[in-house]
Amino acid sequence: MSALEPRDADADADVTAPNPAAVLSHPTGGGSLLDRGHRALSVGIVSVVLMIAFEATAVGTAMPVAARELDGVPLYAFAFSAYFTTSLFGMVLSGQWSDRSGPLGPLTVGMSCFAAGLLLSGTAGTMWLFILGRAVQGLGGGLVIVALYVVISRAYEEHLRPAIMAAFAASWIVPSVVGPLASGTITEQLGWRWVFVGIPVLVVFPLALALPAIRRTASGPADPGAPVAPWDRRRIRLAFAISLGAALLQYAGQELRWLSLLPAAAGAVLLVPAVRGLLPRGTYRAARGLPSVVLLRGIAAGSFIAAESFVPLMLVTQRGLSPTLAGFSLALGGLTWALGSWVQSRPRTEPYRERLVVLGMVLVVLAIAAVPSVLIDGVPVWVVAVAWGFGCFGMGMVIASTSVLLLKLSAPEEAGANSAALQISDGLSNVLLLAAGGAAFGALGGGAVGRVVDAAGAAAGTGTGTGSHPAAFVAVFLPMAGVAAIGGWVATRLGEGRGGGKAVASAPARA
């Protein structure tokens, strides 16, 4: 904050680590997230995000061991991208469903699919069945995330939206610290399957809190007096095409054979027109306003998640860390991500939002580029924790700001469709960049990483690989840093164009 304005006593008092309760109760422009009208809803939807956060941090820690036990290290990236592939369809479906009849239905169905997918993965006997479970979970995740955005657009005034986004980020703090430690301990003592089959229990509490509050405050169509719009079957077909196309490209990237060119070509044929039909006009050329907001979200999320997915695997197989320590090395990121999101929520930073986003992308680039330095034996592994902490701080500012800007540029009746476009950009970029990273990883010998296991570790099911393939990891991290650098340029184009944000938001969807 001091880089943007003179320091004073009030500014110094504001710079404290956020926590969910403090963020929720902070008033901005009248009212707060915990006043009588918002309290039950705020606690409920933050609890949903808290459950999702526990899942993400726990599963990421257990994934390297699951992939090795199922003989699926060559498909490691697919285990992550399958989630995002099916979530693309879920996002479009949820956007239409929410705009037609409110977010309650997609949220309930989405949470149920989320839990079912975890159970399927946790009981899988092969890597492909494990990936199928991740796909079911992704469908649920896509339904949930768009529905939550629609809840925010309907139930919270514009001046409260940065605060609820900051509360979402703050809810990741405890899971980021406890999740890897608990998941690593369970994986080492009981086995990785218990991580997956145990998480669905966490679904019950957030549903019990959130659903009644959503029913009271944000259910039904945005305009109850207007006729219910029919399902846009064209968009549903495009959503199916974008999911199938992304899956084919991911499969082609994993196989690395000449015959893989056929599914790759088929995937591109499906994907390109679907993307152009589902994203705002001008997205591909970074037109100012909403198109650049949507594009930046994809670039930032995709490059960061693709890189982060390989961090635990690198630390386990190249530096000999246990799954617990490998996951715990990313724990600081939960706190700094929340801090970055909290910074953007402060009223005094609003005039500097675009600068904050640019700064955030610079930090992301530096973090991704610094992580592979630990492949050099003389570099201490704590460098990963420090670098990722700074990267997560940048992501906290970027992700929350793009969410706030999207809702600002969207009319109420378009919140579902535009939120779906934002999440499609996010999820599709994750799929494509994970596919590219996975292909590069496999081409340079990454499929052999972790196959050599020390005897003691093999007996416990948590051994660390001793094979050395540092080039395979470098081929993932450095290109992702380059992609994030492009995002830094896109971040300079978030301001409204001459036509105004609302006009851009209302334009027919063509990327």
Short mmCIF file of C-alpha atoms in Angstrom, two decimals:
data_model
loop_
_atom_site.label_atom_id
_atom_site.label_comp_id
_atom_site.label_asym_id
_atom_site.label_seq_id
_atom_site.Cartn_x
_atom_site.Cartn_y
_atom_site.Cartn_z
CA MET A 1 0.00 0.00 0.00
CA SER A 2 2.82 2.42 0.78
CA ALA A 3 3.94 2.27 -2.84
CA LEU A 4 0.62 3.77 -3.89
CA GLU A 5 0.02 6.47 -1.28
CA PRO A 6 1.83 8.28 1.57
CA ARG A 7 2.17 6.32 4.78
CA ASP A 8 0.25 7.55 7.81
CA ALA A 9 -0.97 6.13 11.07
CA ASP A 10 -4.17 4.81 9.55
CA ALA A 11 -2.35 3.16 6.71
CA ASP A 12 0.04 1.46 9.10
CA ALA A 13 -2.87 0.23 11.18
CA ASP A 14 -4.51 -1.26 8.08
CA VAL A 15 -1.55 -3.42 7.06
CA THR A 16 -2.33 -6.57 9.03
CA ALA A 17 -2.73 -10.16 7.98
CA PRO A 18 -6.35 -10.80 7.04
CA ASN A 19 -8.55 -13.42 8.59
CA PRO A 20 -12.06 -14.41 7.53
CA ALA A 21 -13.80 -12.84 10.51
CA ALA A 22 -11.97 -9.52 10.15
CA VAL A 23 -12.63 -9.32 6.42
CA LEU A 24 -16.28 -10.27 6.80
CA SER A 25 -16.95 -7.63 9.40
CA HIS A 26 -15.16 -4.79 7.64
CA PRO A 27 -17.66 -2.13 6.56
CA THR A 28 -17.10 -0.39 3.22
CA GLY A 29 -19.41 2.40 2.21
CA GLY A 30 -22.22 1.42 4.58
CA GLY A 31 -23.23 -2.01 5.79
CA SER A 32 -20.96 -5.01 6.06
CA LEU A 33 -20.79 -8.67 5.18
CA LEU A 34 -21.90 -9.56 8.71
CA ASP A 35 -24.81 -7.19 9.12
CA ARG A 36 -28.28 -8.64 9.64
CA GLY A 37 -29.06 -8.81 5.94
CA HIS A 38 -25.85 -10.56 4.89
CA ARG A 39 -24.58 -12.54 7.90
CA ALA A 40 -26.06 -15.98 7.23
CA LEU A 41 -25.33 -15.81 3.51
CA SER A 42 -21.74 -14.63 4.01
CA VAL A 43 -20.93 -17.35 6.53
CA GLY A 44 -22.60 -19.97 4.35
CA ILE A 45 -20.86 -19.26 1.05
CA VAL A 46 -17.49 -18.66 2.72
CA SER A 47 -17.93 -22.11 4.30
CA VAL A 48 -18.42 -23.55 0.80
CA VAL A 49 -15.16 -21.97 -0.33
CA LEU A 50 -13.47 -23.22 2.85
CA MET A 51 -14.45 -26.79 1.94
CA ILE A 52 -13.17 -26.35 -1.62
CA ALA A 53 -9.91 -24.99 -0.22
CA PHE A 54 -9.42 -28.03 2.00
CA GLU A 55 -9.99 -30.27 -0.99
CA ALA A 56 -7.53 -28.43 -3.22
CA THR A 57 -4.69 -28.33 -0.70
CA ALA A 58 -5.22 -31.91 0.48
CA VAL A 59 -5.56 -33.49 -2.95
CA GLY A 60 -2.51 -31.67 -4.32
CA THR A 61 -0.39 -33.14 -1.53
CA ALA A 62 -1.63 -36.70 -2.05
CA MET A 63 -1.51 -36.64 -5.86
CA PRO A 64 2.16 -37.64 -6.38
CA VAL A 65 1.72 -40.75 -4.24
CA ALA A 66 -1.59 -41.65 -5.91
CA ALA A 67 -0.03 -41.32 -9.37
CA ARG A 68 2.89 -43.56 -8.43
CA GLU A 69 0.74 -46.24 -6.79
CA LEU A 70 -1.61 -46.36 -9.79
CA ASP A 71 1.38 -46.42 -12.18
CA GLY A 72 0.14 -43.16 -13.64
CA VAL A 73 3.01 -40.68 -13.41
CA PRO A 74 2.98 -40.20 -17.24
CA LEU A 75 -0.68 -39.13 -16.84
CA TYR A 76 0.05 -36.87 -13.86
CA ALA A 77 -0.97 -33.64 -15.60
CA PHE A 78 -4.14 -35.32 -16.91
CA ALA A 79 -5.25 -36.00 -13.34
CA PHE A 80 -5.34 -32.23 -12.80
CA SER A 81 -6.64 -31.13 -16.20
CA ALA A 82 -9.53 -33.65 -16.24
CA TYR A 83 -11.07 -31.59 -13.45
CA PHE A 84 -10.85 -28.41 -15.51
CA THR A 85 -12.01 -30.08 -18.73
CA THR A 86 -15.43 -31.11 -17.44
CA SER A 87 -15.75 -27.96 -15.36
CA LEU A 88 -15.91 -26.00 -18.63
CA PHE A 89 -19.22 -27.65 -19.48
CA GLY A 90 -20.43 -27.21 -15.91
CA MET A 91 -19.69 -23.50 -16.03
CA VAL A 92 -21.81 -22.80 -19.11
CA LEU A 93 -24.61 -25.00 -17.80
CA SER A 94 -24.50 -23.25 -14.43
CA GLY A 95 -24.54 -19.80 -16.04
CA GLN A 96 -27.75 -20.51 -17.94
CA TRP A 97 -29.32 -22.42 -15.07
CA SER A 98 -28.58 -19.58 -12.64
CA ASP A 99 -29.86 -16.84 -14.96
CA ARG A 100 -33.08 -18.77 -15.63
CA SER A 101 -34.03 -19.98 -12.14
CA GLY A 102 -31.40 -18.80 -9.68
CA PRO A 103 -28.16 -20.26 -8.33
CA LEU A 104 -29.68 -22.63 -5.75
CA GLY A 105 -30.15 -25.60 -8.11
CA PRO A 106 -26.69 -25.61 -9.72
CA LEU A 107 -25.04 -25.10 -6.34
CA THR A 108 -26.80 -28.11 -4.81
CA VAL A 109 -26.17 -30.41 -7.77
CA GLY A 110 -22.60 -29.16 -8.10
CA MET A 111 -21.70 -29.92 -4.49
CA SER A 112 -23.18 -33.41 -4.86
CA CYS A 113 -21.11 -34.12 -7.99
CA PHE A 114 -18.05 -32.73 -6.25
CA ALA A 115 -18.40 -35.24 -3.42
CA ALA A 116 -19.22 -38.14 -5.76
CA GLY A 117 -16.11 -37.49 -7.83
CA LEU A 118 -13.90 -37.55 -4.75
CA LEU A 119 -15.34 -40.91 -3.72
CA LEU A 120 -14.80 -42.34 -7.21
CA SER A 121 -11.16 -41.22 -7.28
CA GLY A 122 -10.55 -42.48 -3.77
CA THR A 123 -11.73 -45.99 -4.66
CA ALA A 124 -10.13 -46.15 -8.13
CA GLY A 125 -8.02 -49.19 -9.04
CA THR A 126 -6.47 -47.68 -12.18
CA MET A 127 -5.21 -44.25 -13.15
CA TRP A 128 -7.90 -43.80 -15.81
CA LEU A 129 -10.66 -44.50 -13.28
CA PHE A 130 -8.99 -42.04 -10.94
CA ILE A 131 -9.05 -39.46 -13.75
CA LEU A 132 -12.74 -40.20 -14.35
CA GLY A 133 -13.43 -39.35 -10.73
CA ARG A 134 -11.58 -36.08 -11.15
CA ALA A 135 -13.75 -35.36 -14.19
CA VAL A 136 -16.98 -35.89 -12.22
CA GLN A 137 -15.59 -33.67 -9.50
CA GLY A 138 -14.77 -31.01 -12.10
CA LEU A 139 -18.34 -30.98 -13.40
CA GLY A 140 -19.50 -30.22 -9.87
CA GLY A 141 -16.84 -27.60 -9.39
CA GLY A 142 -17.89 -25.79 -12.58
CA LEU A 143 -21.52 -25.70 -11.45
CA VAL A 144 -20.57 -24.38 -8.00
CA ILE A 145 -18.15 -21.60 -8.91
CA VAL A 146 -20.44 -19.85 -11.40
CA ALA A 147 -23.42 -20.19 -9.06
CA LEU A 148 -21.41 -18.49 -6.30
CA TYR A 149 -20.61 -15.55 -8.60
CA VAL A 150 -24.31 -15.14 -9.37
CA VAL A 151 -25.09 -15.18 -5.64
CA ILE A 152 -22.56 -12.39 -5.11
CA SER A 153 -23.92 -10.28 -7.98
CA ARG A 154 -27.49 -10.54 -6.63
CA ALA A 155 -27.06 -10.44 -2.88
CA TYR A 156 -24.20 -7.95 -2.38
CA GLU A 157 -24.01 -4.27 -3.25
CA GLU A 158 -21.11 -3.28 -5.50
CA HIS A 159 -19.10 -1.73 -2.65
CA LEU A 160 -19.24 -5.02 -0.70
CA ARG A 161 -18.05 -7.25 -3.53
CA PRO A 162 -14.30 -6.64 -3.08
CA ALA A 163 -14.74 -7.56 0.60
CA ILE A 164 -16.52 -10.86 -0.10
CA MET A 165 -13.82 -11.75 -2.64
CA ALA A 166 -11.22 -11.01 0.04
CA ALA A 167 -13.16 -13.21 2.48
CA PHE A 168 -13.05 -16.03 -0.07
CA ALA A 169 -9.27 -15.66 -0.26
CA ALA A 170 -8.93 -15.43 3.52
CA SER A 171 -10.82 -18.70 3.88
CA TRP A 172 -7.86 -20.43 2.21
CA ILE A 173 -5.45 -19.53 5.02
CA VAL A 174 -6.25 -22.35 7.47
CA PRO A 175 -6.61 -25.02 4.75
CA SER A 176 -3.29 -23.96 3.23
CA VAL A 177 -1.55 -24.59 6.54
CA VAL A 178 -3.57 -27.52 7.88
CA GLY A 179 -4.46 -29.19 4.57
CA PRO A 180 -0.98 -30.24 3.40
CA LEU A 181 0.04 -31.31 6.91
CA ALA A 182 -3.11 -33.37 7.48
CA SER A 183 -3.10 -34.80 3.95
CA GLY A 184 0.57 -35.71 4.11
CA THR A 185 0.18 -37.38 7.49
CA ILE A 186 -2.89 -39.34 6.36
CA THR A 187 -1.12 -40.33 3.13
CA GLU A 188 1.95 -41.59 4.98
CA GLN A 189 0.11 -43.31 7.84
CA LEU A 190 -3.13 -44.58 6.27
CA GLY A 191 -2.74 -44.19 2.52
CA TRP A 192 -3.67 -41.58 -0.09
CA ARG A 193 -7.18 -43.03 -0.62
CA TRP A 194 -8.33 -41.82 2.79
CA VAL A 195 -7.63 -38.23 1.72
CA PHE A 196 -10.18 -38.52 -1.08
CA VAL A 197 -12.88 -40.54 0.64
CA GLY A 198 -12.71 -38.43 3.81
CA ILE A 199 -13.24 -35.00 2.22
CA PRO A 200 -16.91 -35.54 1.16
CA VAL A 201 -17.86 -35.44 4.84
CA LEU A 202 -16.92 -31.74 4.74
CA VAL A 203 -19.66 -31.07 2.16
CA VAL A 204 -22.52 -31.46 4.64
CA PHE A 205 -21.77 -28.47 6.87
CA PRO A 206 -21.35 -25.78 4.17
CA LEU A 207 -24.48 -26.99 2.37
CA ALA A 208 -26.49 -26.78 5.60
CA LEU A 209 -25.31 -23.19 6.09
CA ALA A 210 -25.40 -21.88 2.54
CA LEU A 211 -28.53 -23.29 0.93
CA PRO A 212 -31.17 -21.79 3.28
CA ALA A 213 -29.50 -18.37 3.09
CA ILE A 214 -29.31 -18.51 -0.71
CA ARG A 215 -32.96 -19.58 -0.89
CA ARG A 216 -33.94 -16.45 1.08
CA THR A 217 -31.69 -13.90 -0.64
CA ALA A 218 -30.73 -14.97 -4.15
CA SER A 219 -33.08 -17.67 -5.43
CA GLY A 220 -35.26 -17.38 -8.51
CA PRO A 221 -34.58 -15.44 -11.73
CA ALA A 222 -33.00 -11.97 -11.61
CA ASP A 223 -36.30 -10.41 -12.75
CA PRO A 224 -39.21 -12.49 -11.38
CA GLY A 225 -41.70 -10.54 -13.49
CA ALA A 226 -39.97 -11.28 -16.78
CA PRO A 227 -40.72 -14.42 -18.80
CA VAL A 228 -38.22 -17.22 -18.23
CA ALA A 229 -35.73 -17.32 -21.08
CA PRO A 230 -35.47 -20.66 -22.90
CA TRP A 231 -32.31 -22.72 -22.67
CA ASP A 232 -29.73 -21.55 -25.21
CA ARG A 233 -29.08 -24.89 -26.82
CA ARG A 234 -26.39 -23.43 -29.05
CA ARG A 235 -24.34 -22.43 -26.02
CA ILE A 236 -24.85 -25.85 -24.48
CA ARG A 237 -23.55 -27.46 -27.66
CA LEU A 238 -20.58 -25.10 -27.69
CA ALA A 239 -19.90 -25.94 -24.06
CA PHE A 240 -19.88 -29.65 -24.87
CA ALA A 241 -17.59 -28.97 -27.84
CA ILE A 242 -15.15 -26.95 -25.74
CA SER A 243 -14.95 -29.71 -23.12
CA LEU A 244 -14.52 -32.49 -25.68
CA GLY A 245 -12.00 -30.48 -27.67
CA ALA A 246 -9.96 -29.71 -24.57
CA ALA A 247 -10.01 -33.39 -23.58
CA LEU A 248 -8.77 -34.47 -27.01
CA LEU A 249 -5.94 -31.96 -26.93
CA GLN A 250 -4.98 -33.11 -23.44
CA TYR A 251 -5.00 -36.76 -24.55
CA ALA A 252 -2.87 -35.95 -27.59
CA GLY A 253 -0.38 -34.10 -25.41
CA GLN A 254 -0.02 -37.09 -23.09
CA GLU A 255 0.44 -39.76 -25.76
CA LEU A 256 3.28 -38.09 -27.74
CA ARG A 257 2.89 -40.28 -30.85
CA TRP A 258 2.39 -39.38 -34.52
CA LEU A 259 -1.12 -40.79 -34.31
CA SER A 260 -1.77 -38.24 -31.57
CA LEU A 261 -1.97 -35.60 -34.28
CA LEU A 262 -5.43 -36.92 -35.17
CA PRO A 263 -7.08 -36.26 -31.77
CA ALA A 264 -5.12 -33.00 -31.57
CA ALA A 265 -6.55 -31.83 -34.89
CA ALA A 266 -10.06 -32.94 -33.93
CA GLY A 267 -9.72 -31.13 -30.61
CA ALA A 268 -8.65 -27.90 -32.31
CA VAL A 269 -11.56 -28.11 -34.79
CA LEU A 270 -14.00 -28.37 -31.89
CA LEU A 271 -12.27 -25.92 -29.60
CA VAL A 272 -11.65 -22.85 -31.77
CA PRO A 273 -15.26 -22.08 -32.83
CA ALA A 274 -16.52 -23.00 -29.35
CA VAL A 275 -14.14 -20.54 -27.70
CA ARG A 276 -15.11 -17.82 -30.14
CA GLY A 277 -18.77 -18.43 -29.44
CA LEU A 278 -18.56 -18.49 -25.64
CA LEU A 279 -16.12 -15.69 -24.80
CA PRO A 280 -16.77 -11.94 -25.21
CA ARG A 281 -16.00 -10.34 -28.56
CA GLY A 282 -12.39 -9.19 -28.71
CA THR A 283 -11.03 -11.59 -26.10
CA TYR A 284 -8.40 -13.12 -28.37
CA ARG A 285 -6.99 -9.66 -29.23
CA ALA A 286 -7.19 -8.31 -25.67
CA ALA A 287 -9.74 -5.57 -26.43
CA ARG A 288 -10.03 -3.11 -23.56
CA GLY A 289 -12.58 -3.70 -20.83
CA LEU A 290 -14.40 -6.97 -20.28
CA PRO A 291 -12.53 -8.96 -23.01
CA SER A 292 -9.15 -8.21 -21.41
CA VAL A 293 -10.50 -9.03 -17.95
CA VAL A 294 -11.62 -12.44 -19.22
CA LEU A 295 -8.35 -13.06 -21.10
CA LEU A 296 -6.16 -12.05 -18.18
CA ARG A 297 -8.02 -14.38 -15.84
CA GLY A 298 -7.17 -17.30 -18.09
CA ILE A 299 -3.53 -16.36 -18.55
CA ALA A 300 -2.91 -15.77 -14.85
CA ALA A 301 -4.75 -18.85 -13.58
CA GLY A 302 -3.50 -21.20 -16.28
CA SER A 303 0.19 -20.34 -16.03
CA PHE A 304 0.16 -20.37 -12.22
CA ILE A 305 -1.83 -23.59 -11.76
CA ALA A 306 0.13 -25.45 -14.45
CA ALA A 307 3.36 -24.53 -12.67
CA GLU A 308 2.02 -25.21 -9.17
CA SER A 309 0.81 -28.69 -10.15
CA PHE A 310 4.42 -29.80 -10.69
CA VAL A 311 5.94 -28.25 -7.58
CA PRO A 312 5.14 -31.12 -5.15
CA LEU A 313 6.22 -33.73 -7.71
CA MET A 314 9.52 -31.90 -8.23
CA LEU A 315 10.23 -31.63 -4.51
CA VAL A 316 9.33 -35.29 -3.84
CA THR A 317 11.24 -36.81 -6.76
CA GLN A 318 14.18 -34.43 -7.20
CA ARG A 319 14.92 -33.23 -3.67
CA GLY A 320 13.69 -36.21 -1.65
CA LEU A 321 11.04 -34.45 0.43
CA SER A 322 8.17 -36.41 1.95
CA PRO A 323 4.67 -35.68 0.60
CA THR A 324 3.94 -33.77 3.81
CA LEU A 325 6.91 -31.44 3.46
CA ALA A 326 6.39 -31.03 -0.28
CA GLY A 327 2.80 -29.91 0.27
CA PHE A 328 3.71 -27.83 3.27
CA SER A 329 6.24 -25.88 1.21
CA LEU A 330 3.25 -24.21 -0.49
CA ALA A 331 1.41 -23.45 2.76
CA LEU A 332 2.69 -19.88 2.97
CA GLY A 333 0.89 -19.20 -0.30
CA GLY A 334 -2.53 -19.41 1.33
CA LEU A 335 -1.68 -16.58 3.69
CA THR A 336 -0.06 -14.34 1.09
CA TRP A 337 -2.85 -14.99 -1.44
CA ALA A 338 -5.36 -13.85 1.16
CA LEU A 339 -3.19 -10.84 1.94
CA GLY A 340 -3.07 -9.85 -1.73
CA SER A 341 -6.83 -10.21 -2.03
CA TRP A 342 -7.29 -8.17 1.13
CA VAL A 343 -5.07 -5.39 -0.24
CA GLN A 344 -7.24 -5.03 -3.35
CA SER A 345 -10.38 -4.87 -1.18
CA ARG A 346 -9.28 -1.70 0.64
CA PRO A 347 -11.27 1.35 -0.52
CA ARG A 348 -8.12 3.45 -0.90
CA THR A 349 -6.64 1.02 -3.44
CA GLU A 350 -9.63 1.19 -5.79
CA PRO A 351 -8.15 4.00 -7.98
CA TYR A 352 -4.99 1.92 -8.38
CA ARG A 353 -6.63 -1.41 -9.23
CA GLU A 354 -5.03 -1.68 -12.68
CA ARG A 355 -1.56 -0.96 -11.26
CA LEU A 356 -2.09 -3.58 -8.56
CA VAL A 357 -2.96 -6.16 -11.19
CA VAL A 358 0.17 -5.34 -13.22
CA LEU A 359 2.29 -5.61 -10.07
CA GLY A 360 0.61 -8.91 -9.25
CA MET A 361 1.50 -10.37 -12.65
CA VAL A 362 5.12 -9.27 -12.27
CA LEU A 363 5.30 -11.16 -8.96
CA VAL A 364 3.75 -14.23 -10.60
CA VAL A 365 6.36 -14.20 -13.38
CA LEU A 366 9.24 -13.91 -10.92
CA ALA A 367 7.85 -16.68 -8.69
CA ILE A 368 7.38 -19.21 -11.48
CA ALA A 369 10.82 -18.45 -12.91
CA ALA A 370 12.50 -18.81 -9.50
CA VAL A 371 11.02 -22.19 -8.47
CA PRO A 372 13.15 -24.45 -10.75
CA SER A 373 16.31 -23.02 -9.17
CA VAL A 374 15.90 -25.68 -6.45
CA LEU A 375 16.83 -28.30 -9.03
CA ILE A 376 20.37 -27.16 -8.24
CA ASP A 377 21.44 -29.10 -5.16
CA GLY A 378 23.09 -26.07 -3.56
CA VAL A 379 19.84 -24.07 -3.54
CA PRO A 380 17.83 -24.65 -0.32
CA VAL A 381 14.30 -25.94 -0.77
CA TRP A 382 12.85 -23.11 1.31
CA VAL A 383 13.39 -20.93 -1.76
CA VAL A 384 10.24 -22.54 -3.18
CA ALA A 385 8.17 -21.49 -0.16
CA VAL A 386 9.43 -17.89 -0.34
CA ALA A 387 9.05 -17.55 -4.10
CA TRP A 388 5.60 -19.11 -4.09
CA GLY A 389 4.55 -16.86 -1.25
CA PHE A 390 5.30 -13.79 -3.37
CA GLY A 391 3.61 -15.37 -6.39
CA CYS A 392 0.48 -16.11 -4.38
CA PHE A 393 0.41 -12.52 -3.12
CA GLY A 394 0.34 -11.38 -6.73
CA MET A 395 -2.35 -13.92 -7.62
CA GLY A 396 -4.47 -12.74 -4.72
CA MET A 397 -4.56 -9.24 -6.19
CA VAL A 398 -5.09 -10.45 -9.77
CA ILE A 399 -7.81 -13.05 -9.25
CA ALA A 400 -9.90 -10.98 -6.86
CA SER A 401 -9.58 -7.87 -9.04
CA THR A 402 -10.66 -9.66 -12.21
CA SER A 403 -13.70 -11.01 -10.36
CA VAL A 404 -14.62 -7.54 -9.09
CA LEU A 405 -14.14 -5.97 -12.53
CA LEU A 406 -16.23 -8.64 -14.24
CA LEU A 407 -19.24 -8.01 -11.98
CA LYS A 408 -18.76 -4.26 -12.34
CA LEU A 409 -18.91 -4.56 -16.14
CA SER A 410 -21.91 -6.93 -16.18
CA ALA A 411 -25.59 -6.10 -16.11
CA PRO A 412 -27.52 -8.13 -13.46
CA GLU A 413 -29.26 -10.30 -16.04
CA GLU A 414 -25.88 -11.11 -17.65
CA ALA A 415 -24.01 -11.99 -14.48
CA GLY A 416 -24.37 -15.73 -15.02
CA ALA A 417 -23.25 -15.74 -18.66
CA ASN A 418 -20.34 -13.37 -18.07
CA SER A 419 -19.25 -15.22 -14.94
CA ALA A 420 -19.30 -18.41 -16.98
CA ALA A 421 -17.10 -16.73 -19.61
CA LEU A 422 -14.60 -15.72 -16.92
CA GLN A 423 -14.50 -19.22 -15.49
CA ILE A 424 -14.28 -20.79 -18.96
CA SER A 425 -11.21 -18.69 -19.65
CA ASP A 426 -9.80 -19.79 -16.29
CA GLY A 427 -10.56 -23.50 -16.76
CA LEU A 428 -9.69 -23.74 -20.45
CA SER A 429 -6.34 -22.09 -19.89
CA ASN A 430 -5.66 -24.54 -17.08
CA VAL A 431 -6.42 -27.47 -19.41
CA LEU A 432 -4.38 -26.21 -22.35
CA LEU A 433 -1.36 -25.11 -20.35
CA LEU A 434 -1.40 -28.29 -18.27
CA ALA A 435 -1.56 -30.24 -21.53
CA ALA A 436 1.38 -28.29 -22.94
CA GLY A 437 3.33 -28.61 -19.71
CA GLY A 438 2.54 -32.32 -19.46
CA ALA A 439 3.63 -32.92 -23.05
CA ALA A 440 6.92 -31.11 -22.50
CA PHE A 441 7.40 -32.94 -19.22
CA GLY A 442 6.84 -36.33 -20.84
CA ALA A 443 8.96 -35.56 -23.91
CA LEU A 444 12.01 -34.86 -21.73
CA GLY A 445 11.75 -38.01 -19.66
CA GLY A 446 9.30 -36.91 -17.01
CA GLY A 447 7.31 -40.14 -17.31
CA ALA A 448 10.22 -41.98 -15.67
CA VAL A 449 10.34 -39.61 -12.70
CA GLY A 450 9.55 -41.35 -9.45
CA ARG A 451 9.70 -44.92 -10.76
CA VAL A 452 12.82 -45.64 -8.78
CA VAL A 453 11.69 -45.78 -5.16
CA ASP A 454 13.84 -46.44 -2.13
CA ALA A 455 13.05 -49.67 -0.30
CA ALA A 456 11.84 -48.10 2.92
CA GLY A 457 9.62 -45.67 1.10
CA ALA A 458 8.19 -48.39 -1.09
CA ALA A 459 7.21 -50.41 1.96
CA ALA A 460 5.38 -47.41 3.37
CA GLY A 461 3.88 -46.43 0.05
CA THR A 462 5.41 -42.96 0.27
CA GLY A 463 8.94 -43.35 -1.00
CA THR A 464 10.63 -40.65 -3.02
CA GLY A 465 12.02 -41.10 -6.47
CA THR A 466 15.74 -41.03 -7.03
CA GLY A 467 15.74 -40.61 -10.81
CA SER A 468 16.97 -37.22 -11.98
CA HIS A 469 15.15 -35.47 -14.84
CA PRO A 470 15.60 -31.76 -14.08
CA ALA A 471 15.15 -30.71 -17.71
CA ALA A 472 11.59 -32.11 -17.67
CA PHE A 473 10.66 -29.72 -14.86
CA VAL A 474 12.48 -26.74 -16.40
CA ALA A 475 10.45 -27.34 -19.57
CA VAL A 476 7.30 -26.77 -17.51
CA PHE A 477 8.24 -23.79 -15.36
CA LEU A 478 10.09 -21.44 -17.72
CA PRO A 479 7.46 -21.46 -20.52
CA MET A 480 4.76 -20.80 -17.90
CA ALA A 481 6.75 -17.80 -16.71
CA GLY A 482 6.72 -16.55 -20.29
CA VAL A 483 2.94 -16.96 -20.54
CA ALA A 484 2.52 -15.04 -17.28
CA ALA A 485 4.67 -12.24 -18.71
CA ILE A 486 2.16 -11.85 -21.55
CA GLY A 487 -0.48 -11.49 -18.86
CA GLY A 488 1.44 -8.52 -17.50
CA TRP A 489 0.82 -6.71 -20.78
CA VAL A 490 -2.86 -7.70 -20.88
CA ALA A 491 -3.20 -6.27 -17.35
CA THR A 492 -2.55 -2.80 -18.76
CA ARG A 493 -5.74 -3.05 -20.85
CA LEU A 494 -8.37 -3.66 -18.17
CA GLY A 495 -9.81 -0.13 -18.31
CA GLU A 496 -13.02 0.44 -20.22
CA GLY A 497 -12.81 1.11 -23.93
CA ARG A 498 -14.45 4.05 -25.62
CA GLY A 499 -17.71 2.12 -25.82
CA GLY A 500 -17.92 1.66 -22.05
CA GLY A 501 -17.86 -1.50 -20.02
CA LYS A 502 -21.59 -2.19 -20.10
CA ALA A 503 -21.71 -2.01 -23.88
CA VAL A 504 -18.87 -4.45 -24.18
CA ALA A 505 -20.48 -6.78 -21.66
CA SER A 506 -23.75 -6.77 -23.58
CA ALA A 507 -22.19 -7.44 -26.98
CA PRO A 508 -22.78 -10.82 -28.64
CA ALA A 509 -20.27 -13.36 -27.48
CA ARG A 510 -17.51 -13.72 -30.05
CA ALA A 511 -13.89 -14.13 -28.92
#
